[in-house]
Coordinates of C-alpha atoms in Angstrom, one line a residue:
M1 CA -21.2 3.0 -3.3
V2 CA -18.2 3.6 -5.5
R3 CA -15.4 1.3 -4.4
N4 CA -12.1 1.4 -6.2
K5 CA -9.5 -1.2 -5.3
Q6 CA -5.8 -1.1 -6.1
I7 CA -4.9 -3.5 -8.8
G8 CA -1.3 -4.8 -8.9
N9 CA 1.1 -7.4 -7.6
K10 CA -1.0 -8.9 -4.7
F11 CA 2.0 -9.9 -2.7
G12 CA 4.4 -7.0 -3.5
M13 CA 5.0 -3.6 -2.1
H14 CA 3.9 -0.5 -3.8
P15 CA 5.9 -0.3 -7.0
R16 CA 7.5 3.0 -6.0
N17 CA 8.6 1.8 -2.6
V18 CA 12.4 2.1 -2.3
L19 CA 12.4 -0.9 0.1
G20 CA 10.9 -3.2 -2.6
L21 CA 14.4 -4.4 -3.1
P22 CA 15.8 -5.7 0.2
P23 CA 18.5 -3.4 1.7
D24 CA 22.1 -4.7 1.8
Y25 CA 22.4 -4.9 5.6
T26 CA 26.1 -5.9 5.4
K27 CA 27.0 -2.6 3.6
L28 CA 24.7 -0.6 5.8
A29 CA 26.2 -2.1 9.0
I30 CA 29.6 -1.0 7.8
K31 CA 28.3 2.5 7.3
Y32 CA 26.2 2.9 10.5
K33 CA 27.9 2.1 13.8
D34 CA 24.8 2.0 16.0
F35 CA 23.1 -0.4 13.6
R36 CA 26.2 -2.5 13.3
Q37 CA 26.2 -3.0 17.1
V38 CA 22.8 -4.7 17.1
C39 CA 23.5 -7.0 14.1
G40 CA 24.6 -10.5 14.1
L41 CA 27.4 -11.9 11.9
E42 CA 26.9 -15.2 10.0
L43 CA 29.6 -17.7 9.2
N44 CA 29.7 -16.5 5.6
G45 CA 30.5 -12.9 6.7
K46 CA 27.1 -11.5 6.0
V47 CA 25.1 -9.5 8.6
S48 CA 21.9 -10.9 10.1
V49 CA 19.1 -8.8 11.6
N50 CA 17.0 -10.1 14.5
F51 CA 13.6 -8.6 13.8
R52 CA 12.2 -10.0 17.0
N53 CA 14.4 -7.8 19.1
E54 CA 13.0 -4.4 20.0
K55 CA 16.3 -2.6 20.3
T56 CA 17.3 -4.0 16.9
L57 CA 14.1 -2.7 15.3
R58 CA 14.7 0.8 16.7
E59 CA 18.2 1.0 15.3
L60 CA 17.1 -0.6 12.0
T61 CA 14.3 2.0 11.5
K62 CA 16.6 4.9 12.5
M63 CA 19.2 3.7 10.1
L64 CA 16.8 3.3 7.2
L65 CA 15.2 6.7 7.7
K66 CA 18.7 8.2 7.6
E67 CA 19.9 6.2 4.6
Y68 CA 16.9 6.7 2.4
F69 CA 15.5 10.1 3.5
D70 CA 18.2 11.8 5.5
L71 CA 15.9 11.9 8.5
S72 CA 17.3 11.7 12.1
V73 CA 14.7 10.2 14.4
E74 CA 14.6 9.2 18.1
F75 CA 11.8 7.1 19.7
A76 CA 10.4 7.6 23.2
P77 CA 11.2 4.7 25.5
G78 CA 8.6 1.9 25.2
S79 CA 6.8 3.7 22.3
L80 CA 5.8 2.2 19.0
V81 CA 8.6 1.6 16.5
P82 CA 7.1 2.0 13.0
T83 CA 7.9 -0.3 10.2
L84 CA 9.3 1.9 7.4
A85 CA 8.1 -0.2 4.5
L86 CA 4.5 -0.1 5.7
R87 CA 4.6 3.6 6.4
L88 CA 6.0 4.2 2.9
N89 CA 3.3 2.1 1.3
Y90 CA 0.7 4.3 3.0
I91 CA 2.4 7.6 1.9
L92 CA 2.6 6.3 -1.7
W93 CA -1.0 5.3 -1.7
L94 CA -1.9 8.9 -0.6
E95 CA 0.2 10.2 -3.4
D96 CA -1.9 8.1 -5.8
L97 CA -5.1 9.4 -4.3
L98 CA -4.0 13.0 -4.6
E99 CA -2.4 12.7 -8.0
P100 CA -5.6 13.4 -10.0
L101 CA -6.2 16.6 -8.1
K102 CA -2.9 18.2 -9.4
L103 CA -2.4 20.2 -6.2
D104 CA 0.5 22.6 -5.9
D105 CA 0.3 22.8 -2.1
V106 CA -0.8 19.8 -0.1
K107 CA -1.9 19.9 3.6
G108 CA -2.4 16.8 5.5
I109 CA -3.4 15.7 9.0
D110 CA -1.6 12.9 10.9
I111 CA -4.0 11.4 13.5
G112 CA -1.9 10.1 16.4
C113 CA 1.6 10.8 15.1
G114 CA 3.4 8.9 17.9
S115 CA 6.8 9.8 19.2
S116 CA 8.5 9.3 15.9
C117 CA 6.1 11.5 13.9
I118 CA 7.1 9.3 11.0
Y119 CA 4.2 10.0 8.6
S120 CA 4.5 13.7 8.9
L121 CA 8.3 13.6 8.6
L122 CA 8.1 11.4 5.5
G123 CA 5.3 13.5 3.9
A124 CA 7.2 16.8 4.6
K125 CA 10.7 15.5 3.6
K126 CA 9.7 13.5 0.6
N127 CA 6.8 15.5 -0.9
N128 CA 7.1 18.9 0.8
W129 CA 3.6 18.4 2.3
H130 CA 2.5 20.7 5.1
M131 CA 1.5 18.4 8.0
L132 CA -0.6 18.9 11.1
A133 CA 0.4 16.1 13.5
L134 CA -2.1 15.3 16.3
E135 CA -1.0 13.5 19.5
S136 CA -2.4 13.2 23.0
K137 CA 0.4 11.4 24.9
P138 CA 2.7 14.0 26.5
Q139 CA 5.9 11.9 26.1
N140 CA 5.1 11.3 22.4
I141 CA 4.4 15.0 21.9
E142 CA 7.8 15.9 23.4
F143 CA 9.7 13.4 21.2
A144 CA 7.7 14.3 18.1
R145 CA 8.4 18.0 18.4
E146 CA 12.1 17.2 18.9
N147 CA 12.1 15.0 15.8
V148 CA 10.6 17.8 13.8
K149 CA 13.1 20.3 15.2
R150 CA 16.0 17.9 14.7
N151 CA 15.2 17.7 11.0
H152 CA 14.6 21.5 10.5
L153 CA 11.0 20.9 9.4
E154 CA 9.2 23.3 11.8
A155 CA 8.0 25.4 8.9
V156 CA 6.0 22.6 7.5
I157 CA 5.0 20.4 10.5
E158 CA 3.0 21.4 13.5
V159 CA 2.7 19.0 16.4
Y160 CA -0.6 19.7 18.2
A161 CA -1.2 18.4 21.7
Q162 CA -4.8 17.2 21.8
P163 CA -6.4 18.1 25.1
D164 CA -9.4 15.8 24.5
K165 CA -8.8 12.2 23.6
S166 CA -12.5 11.6 22.8
S167 CA -12.3 13.9 19.7
I168 CA -10.3 13.7 16.5
F169 CA -10.4 17.1 14.8
K170 CA -12.7 19.1 17.0
S171 CA -10.3 20.7 19.5
Y172 CA -7.8 21.9 16.8
F173 CA -10.5 23.1 14.4
E174 CA -12.2 25.1 17.1
K175 CA -9.0 26.9 18.0
E176 CA -8.1 27.8 14.4
S177 CA -8.4 31.6 13.8
V178 CA -8.5 31.0 10.1
E179 CA -10.4 28.1 8.8
Q180 CA -8.1 26.0 6.6
Q181 CA -8.9 23.1 4.3
Y182 CA -6.8 20.0 4.4
D183 CA -6.3 17.6 1.5
F184 CA -6.2 14.4 3.4
C185 CA -6.0 12.8 6.8
L186 CA -4.2 9.6 7.7
C187 CA -4.3 7.3 10.7
N188 CA -2.8 4.2 12.1
P189 CA -5.4 3.5 14.8
P190 CA -5.0 1.6 18.0
F191 CA -5.2 -2.0 16.9
F192 CA -6.6 -3.8 20.0
D193 CA -9.7 -3.5 22.1
S194 CA -8.9 -2.4 25.6
N195 CA -12.2 -3.8 26.8
S196 CA -11.2 -7.3 25.8
P197 CA -10.1 -9.6 28.7
N198 CA -6.9 -10.3 26.8
P199 CA -6.4 -7.5 24.3
F200 CA -3.1 -8.7 23.0
G201 CA -4.0 -12.4 22.9
S202 CA -6.3 -12.6 19.9
N203 CA -5.0 -14.2 16.7
T204 CA -6.3 -12.4 13.6
R205 CA -4.6 -14.5 10.9
N206 CA -4.8 -18.0 9.5
P207 CA -1.3 -19.4 10.0
E208 CA -1.7 -21.7 7.0
R209 CA -2.4 -18.8 4.7
R210 CA -0.4 -16.1 6.4
P211 CA 2.7 -16.9 8.3
A212 CA 3.4 -15.1 11.6
P213 CA 5.0 -11.6 11.2
N214 CA 8.8 -11.5 11.7
N215 CA 8.8 -8.3 13.7
A216 CA 8.5 -8.0 17.5
R217 CA 5.5 -6.1 18.7
T218 CA 6.4 -2.6 20.0
G219 CA 4.4 0.2 21.5
S220 CA 2.7 1.3 24.8
A221 CA -0.8 0.1 25.8
E222 CA -2.1 3.6 25.0
E223 CA -0.8 3.4 21.4
L224 CA -2.0 -0.1 20.8
T225 CA -5.4 -0.2 22.5
C226 CA -8.5 1.8 22.8
A227 CA -12.2 1.0 23.7
G228 CA -13.6 -1.0 20.8
G229 CA -10.3 -1.3 19.1
E230 CA -9.6 0.0 15.6
V231 CA -13.2 -0.4 14.4
Q232 CA -14.6 2.0 16.9
F233 CA -11.7 4.4 16.5
V234 CA -12.2 4.6 12.7
Q235 CA -16.0 4.9 13.3
R236 CA -15.2 8.0 15.4
I237 CA -13.2 9.5 12.5
I238 CA -16.2 8.8 10.1
D239 CA -18.6 10.4 12.5
E240 CA -16.5 13.5 12.8
S241 CA -15.9 13.6 9.0
L242 CA -19.7 14.1 8.6
D243 CA -19.3 17.3 10.5
N244 CA -16.2 18.4 8.6
K245 CA -17.0 17.5 5.0
L246 CA -15.5 20.8 3.7
R247 CA -12.5 20.8 6.0
V248 CA -10.8 17.6 4.8
R249 CA -10.9 16.5 1.1
I250 CA -9.9 12.8 1.6
F251 CA -10.3 10.9 4.8
T252 CA -8.2 7.7 5.2
S253 CA -7.3 5.1 7.8
M254 CA -5.3 1.9 8.0
L255 CA -6.8 -1.3 9.4
G256 CA -4.9 -4.2 10.8
V257 CA -7.6 -6.9 10.5
K258 CA -9.1 -7.8 7.1
A259 CA -12.5 -8.7 8.6
N260 CA -12.8 -5.1 9.9
V261 CA -12.8 -3.7 6.3
P262 CA -16.4 -4.7 5.5
R263 CA -17.5 -3.5 8.9
I264 CA -16.1 0.0 8.1
L265 CA -17.5 -0.1 4.6
D266 CA -21.0 -1.0 6.0
Y267 CA -20.7 1.8 8.5
L268 CA -19.9 4.3 5.7
K269 CA -22.8 2.9 3.7
E270 CA -25.2 3.4 6.6
R271 CA -24.2 7.0 6.7
Q272 CA -24.7 7.4 3.0
V273 CA -21.0 7.9 2.2
V274 CA -20.7 6.7 -1.4
N275 CA -17.3 7.9 -2.5
V276 CA -15.1 5.2 -1.0
S277 CA -11.9 3.4 -1.9
T278 CA -9.9 0.5 -0.4
T279 CA -6.4 -0.9 -0.8
E280 CA -4.0 -3.4 0.7
F281 CA -0.4 -2.8 1.9
H282 CA 2.0 -5.8 1.6
Q283 CA 5.4 -5.9 3.2
G284 CA 6.9 -9.3 3.9
H285 CA 4.6 -11.5 6.0
T286 CA 2.6 -8.5 7.1
T287 CA -0.5 -7.2 5.3
R288 CA -2.5 -4.2 6.2
W289 CA -5.7 -2.7 4.7
A290 CA -6.8 0.9 4.2
V291 CA -10.0 2.7 3.5
A292 CA -10.5 6.2 2.0
W293 CA -13.7 8.2 1.8
S294 CA -14.5 11.6 0.5
F295 CA -17.4 14.0 0.1
D296 CA -15.8 15.6 -2.9
A297 CA -17.6 15.4 -6.3
Q298 CA -14.6 13.8 -7.9
P299 CA -14.5 10.0 -7.4
L300 CA -11.6 8.6 -5.5
S301 CA -8.9 7.0 -7.5
Q302 CA -5.9 4.8 -6.6
G303 CA -3.9 6.3 -9.4
K304 CA -1.6 4.3 -11.7
S305 CA 2.0 3.9 -10.6
S306 CA 5.0 2.7 -12.4
N307 CA 8.2 1.1 -11.2

């Protein structure tokens, strides 16, 4: 099995991540009224941000998307509020994976786009990627489509309502009149196991080595849990990838638990998938992992990025 791992600053963000330098929240609070209203004011006159407050996180993410990418986004009530730095790290890693291919026109699949449709919006706005955003929750579909329309990206993003939650690609691929090839898929899978007696109660980190995350947990049970958690969800993607080797060039997924990475790598090995790559996403106290696999002849590469 060919495994390429990203080499770089272990504790830093991707070198091209615009949030690598912390934003000046005081200046941004002056510029954005809605963000200002959820901020606190310290004795020295600087603005403070309460990352453990869900409303604050919503306004923070909306403000950052507008400031850095001129994207206007709304979130469905109770839905997942994405952390922009993490989503950018994922997009930048995909850029690195695709760079050796020298593609003029990139098509990607966003598995479970959520109400924000953030990955597809970033890919389309930042890189002019054509995105197929898959989603099964009706409320999320409605908000995702409105976010695409609000940003005038209908020509490059399609939000598809998945009728069958048990399949990943099948329902869309079967309806296509012309068989298209996609260059990648991405996924932020449901993190927790819905079969667990206490799905949100497990602790996946060593507090001595990894401090607790600053951000409050957001998202509906449907977005955060599934049977078997992220391992079984990614295994389903792997199983369907075996039937769609020529439809998607590079399959990828994020993982929230480090111990699950070798489990996914073993699952790929058992299915004789040898072109595999892994990486880590670092943002503050939060670390995530990602796995990529491909049936292409060209070995996967992380690419070399510069500041």
